Short mmCIF file of C-alpha atoms in Angstrom, two decimals:
data_model
loop_
_atom_site.label_atom_id
_atom_site.label_comp_id
_atom_site.label_asym_id
_atom_site.label_seq_id
_atom_site.Cartn_x
_atom_site.Cartn_y
_atom_site.Cartn_z
CA MET A 1331 8.81 18.82 27.54
CA ALA A 1332 6.52 16.22 28.67
CA GLU A 1333 7.60 14.60 31.61
CA LYS A 1334 7.62 10.61 31.04
CA GLY A 1335 6.66 8.52 34.12
CA ARG A 1336 6.45 4.90 34.39
CA GLY A 1337 2.51 4.71 33.08
CA ARG A 1338 1.54 7.88 31.10
CA VAL A 1339 3.50 11.14 29.29
CA THR A 1340 1.89 14.33 30.52
CA GLY A 1341 2.57 16.82 28.50
CA SER A 1342 1.44 18.51 25.60
CA PHE A 1343 1.18 15.23 24.01
CA GLY A 1344 -0.99 13.50 26.77
CA VAL A 1345 -0.75 9.82 25.52
CA PRO A 1346 -0.55 6.58 27.00
CA GLY A 1347 3.92 6.23 27.86
CA ARG A 1348 5.74 3.81 28.16
CA GLY A 1349 3.46 1.06 30.19
CA MET A 1350 4.53 -2.48 29.40
CA SER A 1351 2.20 -4.36 27.09
CA GLY A 1352 3.19 -7.20 24.86
CA SER A 1353 6.71 -9.13 25.27
CA MET A 1354 9.96 -7.85 23.80
CA GLY A 1355 10.00 -10.00 20.33
CA LEU A 1356 11.79 -12.61 20.13
CA GLY A 1357 9.89 -14.77 19.87
CA ARG A 1358 6.55 -15.74 17.54
CA PHE A 1359 3.88 -13.31 17.68
CA GLY A 1360 1.64 -15.88 17.40
CA SER A 1361 2.39 -17.18 20.97
CA THR A 1362 3.28 -13.68 22.59
CA GLY A 1363 -0.40 -12.25 22.70
CA GLY A 1364 1.05 -8.76 20.89
CA ALA A 1365 1.25 -6.89 17.30
CA MET A 1366 2.20 -8.76 14.34
CA GLY A 1367 -0.01 -12.79 15.51
CA LEU A 1368 0.89 -14.52 14.01
CA GLY A 1369 -1.09 -17.08 15.94
CA LYS A 1370 -4.62 -18.18 15.34
CA SER A 1371 -6.41 -15.55 16.14
CA GLY A 1372 -6.28 -11.67 15.23
CA SER A 1373 -6.66 -10.38 11.46
CA ALA A 1374 -3.21 -11.19 10.23
CA GLY A 1375 -4.43 -14.96 11.13
CA ARG A 1376 -6.91 -14.12 7.96
CA GLY A 1377 -4.42 -12.85 5.60
CA LYS A 1378 -3.63 -16.22 5.19
CA PRO A 1379 -6.36 -17.28 3.99
CA VAL A 1380 -7.32 -15.29 2.04
CA VAL A 1381 -4.34 -15.15 0.56
CA ALA A 1382 -4.76 -19.49 -0.35
CA ARG A 1383 -7.95 -18.57 -1.78
CA SER A 1384 -7.38 -15.77 -3.47
CA ALA A 1385 -4.51 -18.19 -5.55
CA GLY A 1386 -7.06 -21.07 -5.86
CA THR A 1387 -9.37 -18.91 -7.89
CA ARG A 1388 -6.48 -18.46 -10.52
CA ARG A 1389 -5.82 -22.37 -10.36
CA PHE A 1390 -8.99 -22.36 -11.07
CA VAL A 1391 -9.83 -20.30 -14.09
CA ARG A 1392 -6.48 -21.57 -15.11
CA LEU A 1393 -8.78 -25.57 -14.99
CA LEU A 1394 -11.70 -23.68 -16.40
CA PRO A 1395 -11.65 -24.49 -20.24
CA VAL A 1396 -9.71 -27.83 -19.97
CA LEU A 1397 -12.75 -29.32 -17.47
CA LEU A 1398 -15.19 -27.35 -20.33
CA ILE A 1399 -13.70 -29.56 -23.12
CA GLY A 1400 -13.09 -32.14 -20.45
CA GLY A 1401 -17.11 -31.85 -19.56
CA GLY A 1402 -17.96 -31.38 -23.11
CA LEU A 1403 -16.71 -34.42 -24.80
CA LEU A 1404 -18.41 -36.35 -21.51
CA PHE A 1405 -21.85 -34.86 -21.26
CA ASP A 1406 -21.84 -35.72 -25.82
CA SER A 1407 -20.96 -39.36 -25.17
CA LEU A 1408 -23.62 -40.38 -22.18
CA ALA A 1409 -26.11 -37.89 -23.34
CA PRO A 1410 -28.57 -39.14 -25.86
CA PRO A 1411 -28.82 -37.75 -29.57
CA ASN A 1412 -30.47 -35.09 -28.96
CA PHE A 1413 -28.90 -33.08 -26.36
CA THR A 1414 -25.27 -31.17 -27.58
CA ALA A 1415 -22.53 -29.68 -25.62
CA VAL A 1416 -21.09 -26.84 -27.13
CA PRO A 1417 -22.31 -25.03 -25.40
CA LEU A 1418 -19.16 -25.89 -23.32
CA PHE A 1419 -17.18 -25.80 -26.19
CA VAL A 1420 -17.95 -22.24 -27.02
CA ALA A 1421 -16.96 -20.99 -23.00
CA ALA A 1422 -14.20 -22.28 -23.32
CA PRO A 1423 -11.94 -20.34 -25.83
CA LEU A 1424 -13.76 -17.11 -24.63
CA ILE A 1425 -12.84 -17.34 -20.82
CA ALA A 1426 -9.61 -18.50 -22.05
CA ALA A 1427 -9.34 -14.94 -24.16
CA PRO A 1428 -9.44 -12.49 -20.90
CA PHE A 1429 -6.61 -14.47 -18.61
CA PHE A 1430 -4.13 -16.36 -21.27
CA SER A 1431 -1.74 -15.54 -23.74
CA LEU A 1432 -2.80 -15.36 -27.50
CA ALA A 1433 -0.27 -18.98 -27.59
CA SER A 1434 -2.62 -20.79 -24.98
CA THR A 1435 -5.99 -19.02 -25.57
CA VAL A 1436 -5.49 -20.55 -29.95
CA ARG A 1437 -4.48 -23.86 -28.40
CA THR A 1438 -8.09 -23.32 -26.17
CA GLY A 1439 -9.50 -22.41 -29.97
CA VAL A 1440 -8.36 -24.89 -32.05
CA ALA A 1441 -9.05 -27.97 -29.25
CA ALA A 1442 -12.36 -26.66 -28.87
CA VAL A 1443 -13.00 -27.19 -32.37
CA LEU A 1444 -11.53 -30.34 -32.71
CA SER A 1445 -13.63 -32.01 -30.28
CA VAL A 1446 -16.81 -30.34 -31.84
CA ILE A 1447 -15.74 -32.02 -35.41
CA ALA A 1448 -13.86 -35.82 -33.97
CA MET A 1449 -17.42 -36.09 -32.26
CA ARG A 1450 -19.40 -35.17 -35.49
CA LEU A 1451 -16.80 -37.70 -37.26
CA SER A 1452 -17.44 -40.17 -34.66
CA ASP A 1453 -21.23 -40.20 -34.35
CA GLY A 1454 -21.04 -40.25 -38.23
CA THR A 1455 -23.32 -36.43 -38.65
CA SER A 1456 -20.29 -34.42 -39.38
CA THR A 1457 -22.56 -33.45 -42.98
CA GLN A 1458 -25.80 -32.93 -41.66
CA VAL A 1459 -26.77 -29.63 -41.49
CA VAL A 1460 -27.05 -28.81 -37.15
CA PRO A 1461 -23.74 -30.46 -36.71
CA VAL A 1462 -22.27 -28.22 -39.57
CA ILE A 1463 -23.99 -25.13 -37.94
CA GLU A 1464 -22.31 -26.06 -34.12
CA MET A 1465 -19.03 -26.81 -35.55
CA ILE A 1466 -19.31 -23.31 -37.59
CA THR A 1467 -20.78 -21.64 -33.82
CA VAL A 1468 -17.54 -23.04 -32.15
CA LEU A 1469 -14.79 -21.95 -34.79
CA THR A 1470 -16.00 -18.43 -34.65
CA ALA A 1471 -16.37 -18.54 -31.01
CA ALA A 1472 -12.73 -19.12 -31.61
CA ALA A 1473 -11.76 -16.90 -33.96
CA LEU A 1474 -13.92 -14.47 -30.95
CA ALA A 1475 -11.49 -15.20 -27.99
CA LEU A 1476 -9.09 -13.93 -29.99
CA VAL A 1477 -9.38 -10.79 -31.16
CA ILE A 1478 -10.94 -10.39 -27.04
CA ASN A 1479 -7.47 -11.64 -25.65
CA GLY A 1480 -5.61 -9.19 -28.02
CA VAL A 1481 -7.92 -6.37 -26.12
CA VAL A 1482 -7.51 -7.34 -24.28
CA ARG A 1483 -3.62 -7.16 -23.92
CA ARG A 1484 -3.43 -3.29 -25.37
CA SER A 1485 -5.43 -2.28 -22.50
CA ASN A 1486 -3.19 -4.02 -19.98
CA GLU A 1487 0.12 -2.61 -21.13
CA GLN A 1488 -1.85 1.14 -21.74
CA LEU A 1489 -2.40 0.14 -18.34
CA ALA A 1490 1.27 -0.14 -17.48
CA SER A 1491 2.33 2.28 -19.66
CA ALA A 1492 0.16 5.00 -18.11
CA ARG A 1493 1.28 3.71 -14.58
CA VAL A 1494 5.48 3.54 -15.09
CA ILE A 1495 4.76 7.08 -15.66
CA ALA A 1496 3.89 8.38 -12.67
CA GLU A 1497 5.48 6.39 -11.36
CA THR A 1498 8.40 7.23 -12.68
CA ALA A 1499 6.94 11.00 -12.44
CA MET A 1500 6.79 10.29 -8.54
CA ARG A 1501 10.05 8.45 -7.80
CA ALA A 1502 11.52 12.16 -9.02
CA VAL A 1503 9.74 14.68 -7.27
CA LEU A 1504 10.11 11.42 -3.66
CA PRO A 1505 14.04 10.54 -3.77
CA THR A 1506 15.19 8.04 -1.94
CA PRO A 1507 16.24 10.10 1.41
CA ALA A 1508 19.71 9.15 2.29
CA GLU A 1509 20.35 6.78 5.48
CA ARG A 1510 22.10 8.83 7.89
CA ILE A 1511 21.34 12.06 8.45
CA GLY A 1512 21.81 14.47 11.03
CA GLY A 1513 22.56 11.54 13.02
CA LEU A 1514 19.17 10.35 12.59
CA GLN A 1515 19.20 6.88 10.55
CA VAL A 1516 17.06 7.56 8.50
CA ALA A 1517 14.07 4.94 6.00
CA ALA A 1518 11.09 5.90 4.05
CA ARG A 1519 9.04 3.49 1.42
CA TYR A 1520 6.46 4.18 -0.73
CA GLU A 1521 4.00 1.34 -2.18
CA ALA A 1522 2.02 2.02 -4.31
CA ALA A 1523 -2.17 0.72 -4.07
CA GLN A 1524 -2.10 -2.71 -6.66
CA ALA A 1525 -6.42 -1.91 -7.01
CA ASP A 1526 -5.09 1.40 -9.60
CA GLU A 1527 -3.41 2.10 -12.54
CA PHE A 1528 -2.25 5.63 -10.68
CA VAL A 1529 -0.38 6.42 -7.46
CA GLY A 1530 -1.35 8.98 -5.25
CA GLY A 1531 -0.15 12.43 -3.79
CA ASP A 1532 1.14 10.49 -0.48
CA LEU A 1533 4.35 12.96 0.05
CA PHE A 1534 7.45 12.49 2.08
CA ALA A 1535 11.15 14.34 2.64
CA VAL A 1536 13.85 14.73 4.87
CA ALA A 1537 15.92 18.22 5.30
CA ASP A 1538 19.57 18.69 7.60
CA THR A 1539 18.71 22.49 8.67
CA PRO A 1540 20.50 24.75 10.55
CA TYR A 1541 18.07 23.82 13.17
CA GLY A 1542 18.37 20.22 13.66
CA VAL A 1543 16.72 17.68 11.57
CA ARG A 1544 12.85 17.97 9.49
CA LEU A 1545 10.74 16.21 7.97
CA VAL A 1546 6.85 15.57 6.39
CA VAL A 1547 4.40 13.49 5.26
CA GLY A 1548 1.54 14.46 3.80
CA ASP A 1549 -1.33 13.11 1.29
CA VAL A 1550 -2.84 15.31 -1.37
CA ARG A 1551 -6.70 14.60 -2.65
CA GLY A 1552 -6.86 12.89 -6.27
CA LYS A 1553 -4.39 10.78 -7.85
CA GLY A 1554 -2.55 10.45 -10.87
CA LEU A 1555 -0.20 13.64 -12.40
CA ASP A 1556 -2.71 15.81 -11.11
CA ALA A 1557 -1.25 14.32 -7.13
CA VAL A 1558 2.16 14.85 -8.73
CA GLU A 1559 2.51 17.85 -9.53
CA ALA A 1560 0.89 19.40 -6.58
CA VAL A 1561 3.21 16.39 -4.39
CA ALA A 1562 5.92 19.38 -6.64
CA VAL A 1563 5.48 22.25 -5.05
CA ILE A 1564 4.36 20.77 -1.25
CA ILE A 1565 8.08 18.72 -1.62
CA GLY A 1566 9.98 22.26 -3.11
CA ALA A 1567 8.05 24.88 -0.61
CA PHE A 1568 9.02 22.49 2.49
CA ARG A 1569 12.81 22.28 1.17
CA GLU A 1570 13.00 26.37 0.59
CA ALA A 1571 11.13 27.03 4.33
CA ALA A 1572 12.98 23.87 6.00
CA GLU A 1573 16.26 25.40 6.04
CA GLN A 1574 15.18 29.57 6.37
CA GLU A 1575 12.02 29.83 8.76
CA ARG A 1576 13.31 29.21 12.84
CA SER A 1577 10.69 27.45 13.61
CA LEU A 1578 8.73 24.62 12.27
CA GLU A 1579 5.14 26.46 13.26
CA GLY A 1580 6.83 28.66 10.81
CA VAL A 1581 7.31 26.10 7.90
CA ALA A 1582 4.01 24.88 8.49
CA GLN A 1583 2.75 28.66 6.96
CA ARG A 1584 5.05 28.13 4.32
CA LEU A 1585 3.45 25.61 3.09
CA GLU A 1586 0.21 26.88 3.45
CA ARG A 1587 1.06 30.24 1.45
CA ALA A 1588 2.80 28.26 -1.39
CA LEU A 1589 -0.23 26.24 -1.55
CA ALA A 1590 -2.34 28.83 -1.72
CA ARG A 1591 -0.08 30.76 -4.93
CA GLU A 1592 0.09 27.43 -7.11
CA GLY A 1593 -4.47 27.87 -6.18
CA THR A 1594 -3.33 31.48 -7.31
CA ARG A 1595 -2.47 30.39 -10.57
CA ARG A 1596 -4.50 27.72 -11.69
CA TYR A 1597 -7.26 29.80 -11.37
CA GLY A 1598 -9.18 27.65 -7.79
CA LEU A 1599 -7.51 25.12 -5.28
CA ASP A 1600 -9.94 22.45 -6.68
CA ALA A 1601 -7.56 22.26 -9.96
CA MET A 1602 -5.03 21.51 -7.01
CA GLU A 1603 -6.47 18.37 -5.49
CA GLY A 1604 -8.02 20.32 -2.57
CA PHE A 1605 -5.75 19.94 0.29
CA ILE A 1606 -3.30 18.29 1.85
CA THR A 1607 -3.27 16.40 5.55
CA ALA A 1608 0.29 16.48 5.96
CA VAL A 1609 2.98 16.23 9.85
CA LEU A 1610 6.25 18.56 10.57
CA ALA A 1611 8.44 16.85 12.51
CA GLU A 1612 11.53 18.64 14.32
CA ILE A 1613 14.70 16.86 16.26
CA PRO A 1614 17.17 19.56 17.30
CA PRO A 1615 20.36 19.02 17.33
CA GLY A 1616 22.59 17.78 19.94
CA SER A 1617 18.54 17.41 21.98
CA ALA A 1618 16.17 14.58 23.05
CA THR A 1619 13.12 16.92 21.99
CA LEU A 1620 10.73 16.51 18.88
CA ARG A 1621 9.18 17.98 18.00
CA LEU A 1622 5.43 17.77 16.41
CA VAL A 1623 2.93 20.32 13.54
CA ASN A 1624 0.11 17.68 13.10
CA ARG A 1625 -2.39 19.51 9.96
CA GLY A 1626 -5.12 16.82 9.44
CA HIS A 1627 -2.53 14.09 9.94
CA PRO A 1628 -3.21 10.20 10.71
CA GLU A 1629 -0.80 10.79 14.04
CA PRO A 1630 2.45 10.06 14.42
CA ILE A 1631 4.35 6.37 16.44
CA LEU A 1632 7.19 7.16 18.33
CA LEU A 1633 9.21 3.80 19.03
CA HIS A 1634 11.18 3.86 22.71
CA ALA A 1635 13.49 0.76 22.30
CA ASP A 1636 12.06 -1.13 24.73
CA GLY A 1637 8.83 -2.50 23.12
CA ALA A 1638 7.12 0.76 23.84
CA LEU A 1639 5.40 2.72 22.29
CA GLU A 1640 3.47 6.67 22.03
CA VAL A 1641 0.72 7.39 18.95
CA LEU A 1642 1.87 11.14 19.19
CA ALA A 1643 -1.58 13.04 18.90
CA PRO A 1644 -1.84 16.35 18.94
CA SER A 1645 -3.33 18.80 21.47
CA VAL A 1646 -5.48 20.53 18.96
CA PRO A 1647 -6.53 19.68 16.71
CA ALA A 1648 -6.16 21.66 13.02
CA MET A 1649 -7.60 21.43 9.78
CA PRO A 1650 -5.51 20.45 6.74
CA LEU A 1651 -3.86 22.09 4.26
CA GLY A 1652 -4.83 23.71 1.86
CA MET A 1653 -8.77 24.08 3.04
CA ASP A 1654 -8.95 27.83 3.01
CA LEU A 1655 -11.52 27.83 5.53
CA GLY A 1656 -8.89 31.16 7.54
CA VAL A 1657 -5.73 31.34 8.85
CA TRP A 1658 -5.38 30.41 12.42
CA PRO A 1659 -1.24 30.38 14.26
CA ASP A 1660 0.37 26.84 14.13
CA ARG A 1661 0.79 25.10 17.40
CA SER A 1662 4.01 22.47 18.07
CA ASP A 1663 3.87 19.68 20.68
CA GLU A 1664 6.66 19.00 22.10
CA CYS A 1665 7.81 15.26 23.36
CA GLU A 1666 11.11 14.20 25.14
CA MET A 1667 12.56 11.85 21.63
CA PRO A 1668 15.96 9.44 23.86
CA ALA A 1669 17.96 7.25 22.57
CA GLY A 1670 17.14 4.65 20.25
CA SER A 1671 13.26 6.11 19.60
CA THR A 1672 12.07 5.73 16.18
CA LEU A 1673 9.86 8.61 15.19
CA LEU A 1674 7.43 6.16 12.87
CA ALA A 1675 5.49 8.29 10.55
CA PHE A 1676 2.51 7.80 7.86
CA THR A 1677 -0.19 8.12 5.40
CA ASP A 1678 -3.91 6.50 6.00
CA GLY A 1679 -2.73 4.33 3.30
CA LEU A 1680 -1.29 1.96 6.59
CA SER A 1681 -4.10 3.51 8.53
CA GLU A 1682 -6.73 2.12 6.63
CA ALA A 1683 -5.90 -0.53 5.07
CA ARG A 1684 -8.61 -3.21 5.37
CA ASP A 1685 -8.52 -6.90 5.58
CA ALA A 1686 -10.76 -9.36 3.92
CA ASN A 1687 -13.91 -8.58 7.47
CA GLY A 1688 -13.39 -4.79 6.35
CA ALA A 1689 -11.40 -4.42 10.18
CA PHE A 1690 -8.76 -1.19 9.30
CA TYR A 1691 -4.76 -2.03 10.52
CA ASP A 1692 -3.72 -0.47 13.13
CA PRO A 1693 -0.18 0.00 13.25
CA ALA A 1694 -0.45 1.29 16.98
CA ALA A 1695 -1.67 -2.30 18.12
CA ARG A 1696 0.17 -4.07 15.52
CA LEU A 1697 3.55 -3.16 17.31
CA ARG A 1698 3.79 -2.35 20.20
CA GLY A 1699 5.36 -4.87 22.45
CA ARG A 1700 8.25 -5.04 18.93
CA ILE A 1701 11.90 -4.66 18.75
CA PHE A 1702 13.56 -4.21 15.84
CA PRO A 1703 17.13 -3.32 14.59
CA GLY A 1704 16.58 -0.30 12.66
CA PRO A 1705 14.37 1.54 10.54
CA GLU A 1706 14.68 0.38 7.62
CA GLU A 1707 13.76 -3.29 9.37
CA LEU A 1708 10.96 -1.95 10.74
CA LEU A 1709 9.69 -0.27 7.88
CA SER A 1710 10.12 -4.15 6.41
CA ALA A 1711 7.98 -5.60 8.90
CA LEU A 1712 5.64 -2.54 8.45
CA THR A 1713 4.93 -3.45 4.32
CA ASP A 1714 4.57 -6.94 5.30
CA ASP A 1715 2.33 -7.35 7.77
CA VAL A 1716 0.47 -4.58 5.49
CA ARG A 1717 0.06 -7.47 3.23
CA LEU A 1718 -0.76 -10.11 5.10
CA HIS A 1719 -3.72 -7.59 6.48
CA THR A 1720 -5.48 -7.32 3.16
CA GLY A 1721 -4.10 -10.04 1.36
CA GLY A 1722 -2.67 -8.54 -0.90
CA ARG A 1723 -5.32 -6.38 -2.62
CA SER A 1724 -5.11 -2.67 -1.17
CA THR A 1725 -6.41 0.03 -1.79
CA ASP A 1726 -4.61 3.26 -1.33
CA ASP A 1727 -0.81 4.18 -1.44
CA MET A 1728 1.32 4.35 1.26
CA ALA A 1729 4.14 6.34 2.58
CA LEU A 1730 6.57 5.24 5.98
CA LEU A 1731 8.90 7.46 6.73
CA ALA A 1732 10.86 6.04 10.08
CA VAL A 1733 13.54 8.32 11.94
CA SER A 1734 15.44 6.75 14.90
CA ARG A 1735 18.22 7.95 17.90
CA PRO A 1736 20.80 6.19 18.21
CA ALA A 1737 21.68 4.81 20.61
CA GLU A 1738 25.49 4.29 22.26
CA GLY A 1739 25.68 0.18 23.33
CA GLN A 1740 22.52 -0.91 22.67
CA PRO A 1741 22.70 -3.94 23.05
CA PRO A 1742 21.52 -6.85 19.56
CA ARG A 1743 17.79 -7.06 18.08
CA ARG A 1744 15.85 -8.81 16.37
CA THR A 1745 12.93 -9.18 14.86
CA THR A 1746 10.42 -11.56 13.96
CA VAL A 1747 8.76 -11.51 10.60
CA LYS A 1748 5.89 -12.47 8.89
CA ILE A 1749 6.36 -13.92 5.44
CA VAL A 1750 4.28 -13.36 2.76
CA GLY A 1751 4.00 -15.68 -0.07
CA ARG A 1752 4.53 -18.89 1.94
CA GLY A 1753 1.65 -21.28 2.04
CA ASP A 1754 3.72 -22.05 6.33
CA ASP A 1755 3.89 -20.15 9.27
CA THR A 1756 7.90 -19.35 8.35
CA VAL A 1757 9.98 -16.98 9.95
CA ARG A 1758 12.31 -14.81 9.68
CA ASN A 1759 14.17 -14.16 12.32
CA ARG A 1760 16.69 -10.90 11.65
#
């Protein structure tokens, strides 16, 4: 077990210890120079302009057909007779088609056609060949816009249907764990990427076993229903092994064998999505010990009651599950998990989330010095802050699992969380 000093934690993890960098998180983040900064500096501050730009773009697109029709009327009234504004009237319904509802697209097309007819009636050229061709051209564009609108709407419905099916299947194999398991407080969160129609293979599970509370957080390579099927294999194998295996290393080997069996059944591991990164943890009953086995997964974080944290890097790096590159014994690492501390495990959808400048989200830097009432508040703060960091444009699914060892007589705590989606620096205090 690691021995904890004020400066460093020595032992199997060998990571920086409880140095009090950052504030206690009772004021605005921006004023402390710490984790989830709401001030002008830091990558989180760049999230707000990204959101504002996105909203401004949407408003501009909605106004563009109106601007085109109005600009066409103005151009036609001011330009010489040899110049025509018909291309602007043609463009208006075509631009509205993929973004507007059917009713709005119809109104835009009717407005464009009536505008051209009104212009030609006003200048007395409505019976001439060229003006008639112009009116037919705009009418054809309006009809084509209705076709495009219908195609886009059907595609969106099919996309939404595929996503709902995949998400429903994922929820079936990833039920939300109870809020309290084995005397520990538990919270889990699955956030599907907004930029993809298929959910990925992120997974988590918690089990109360004779050997203590055991948990797994993992990430299957790939997306869609194949990834969901691979998740089901891992979750099923974990629940069985967690009850039967005496050691955490034994649980990891059982998962390895389950993948090998499934790969044989499906004629190769490539059909099983190839490999799975995973971190397994064990918290024995009545003990402050935390054991971890990390198989190529992002390092979990241990947050202490005073705001300090430890990044729990493995003492010996290991390959992901299912790599089929040979067999070697797993090695678990141990550290102390005192009362009031919280273990946070996550997938790379969190640590590889990027802002508008391509900077990765750093959960350790964002959380250092922060304190939270419980694991649910921690995950809410994290998901809000990641959306702020990315501007709401996540590209990978994200699974989060937080397990807290409650402390008796712990002083009341509150968290300061950015309210995502507001145009000001409103802060929520809990």
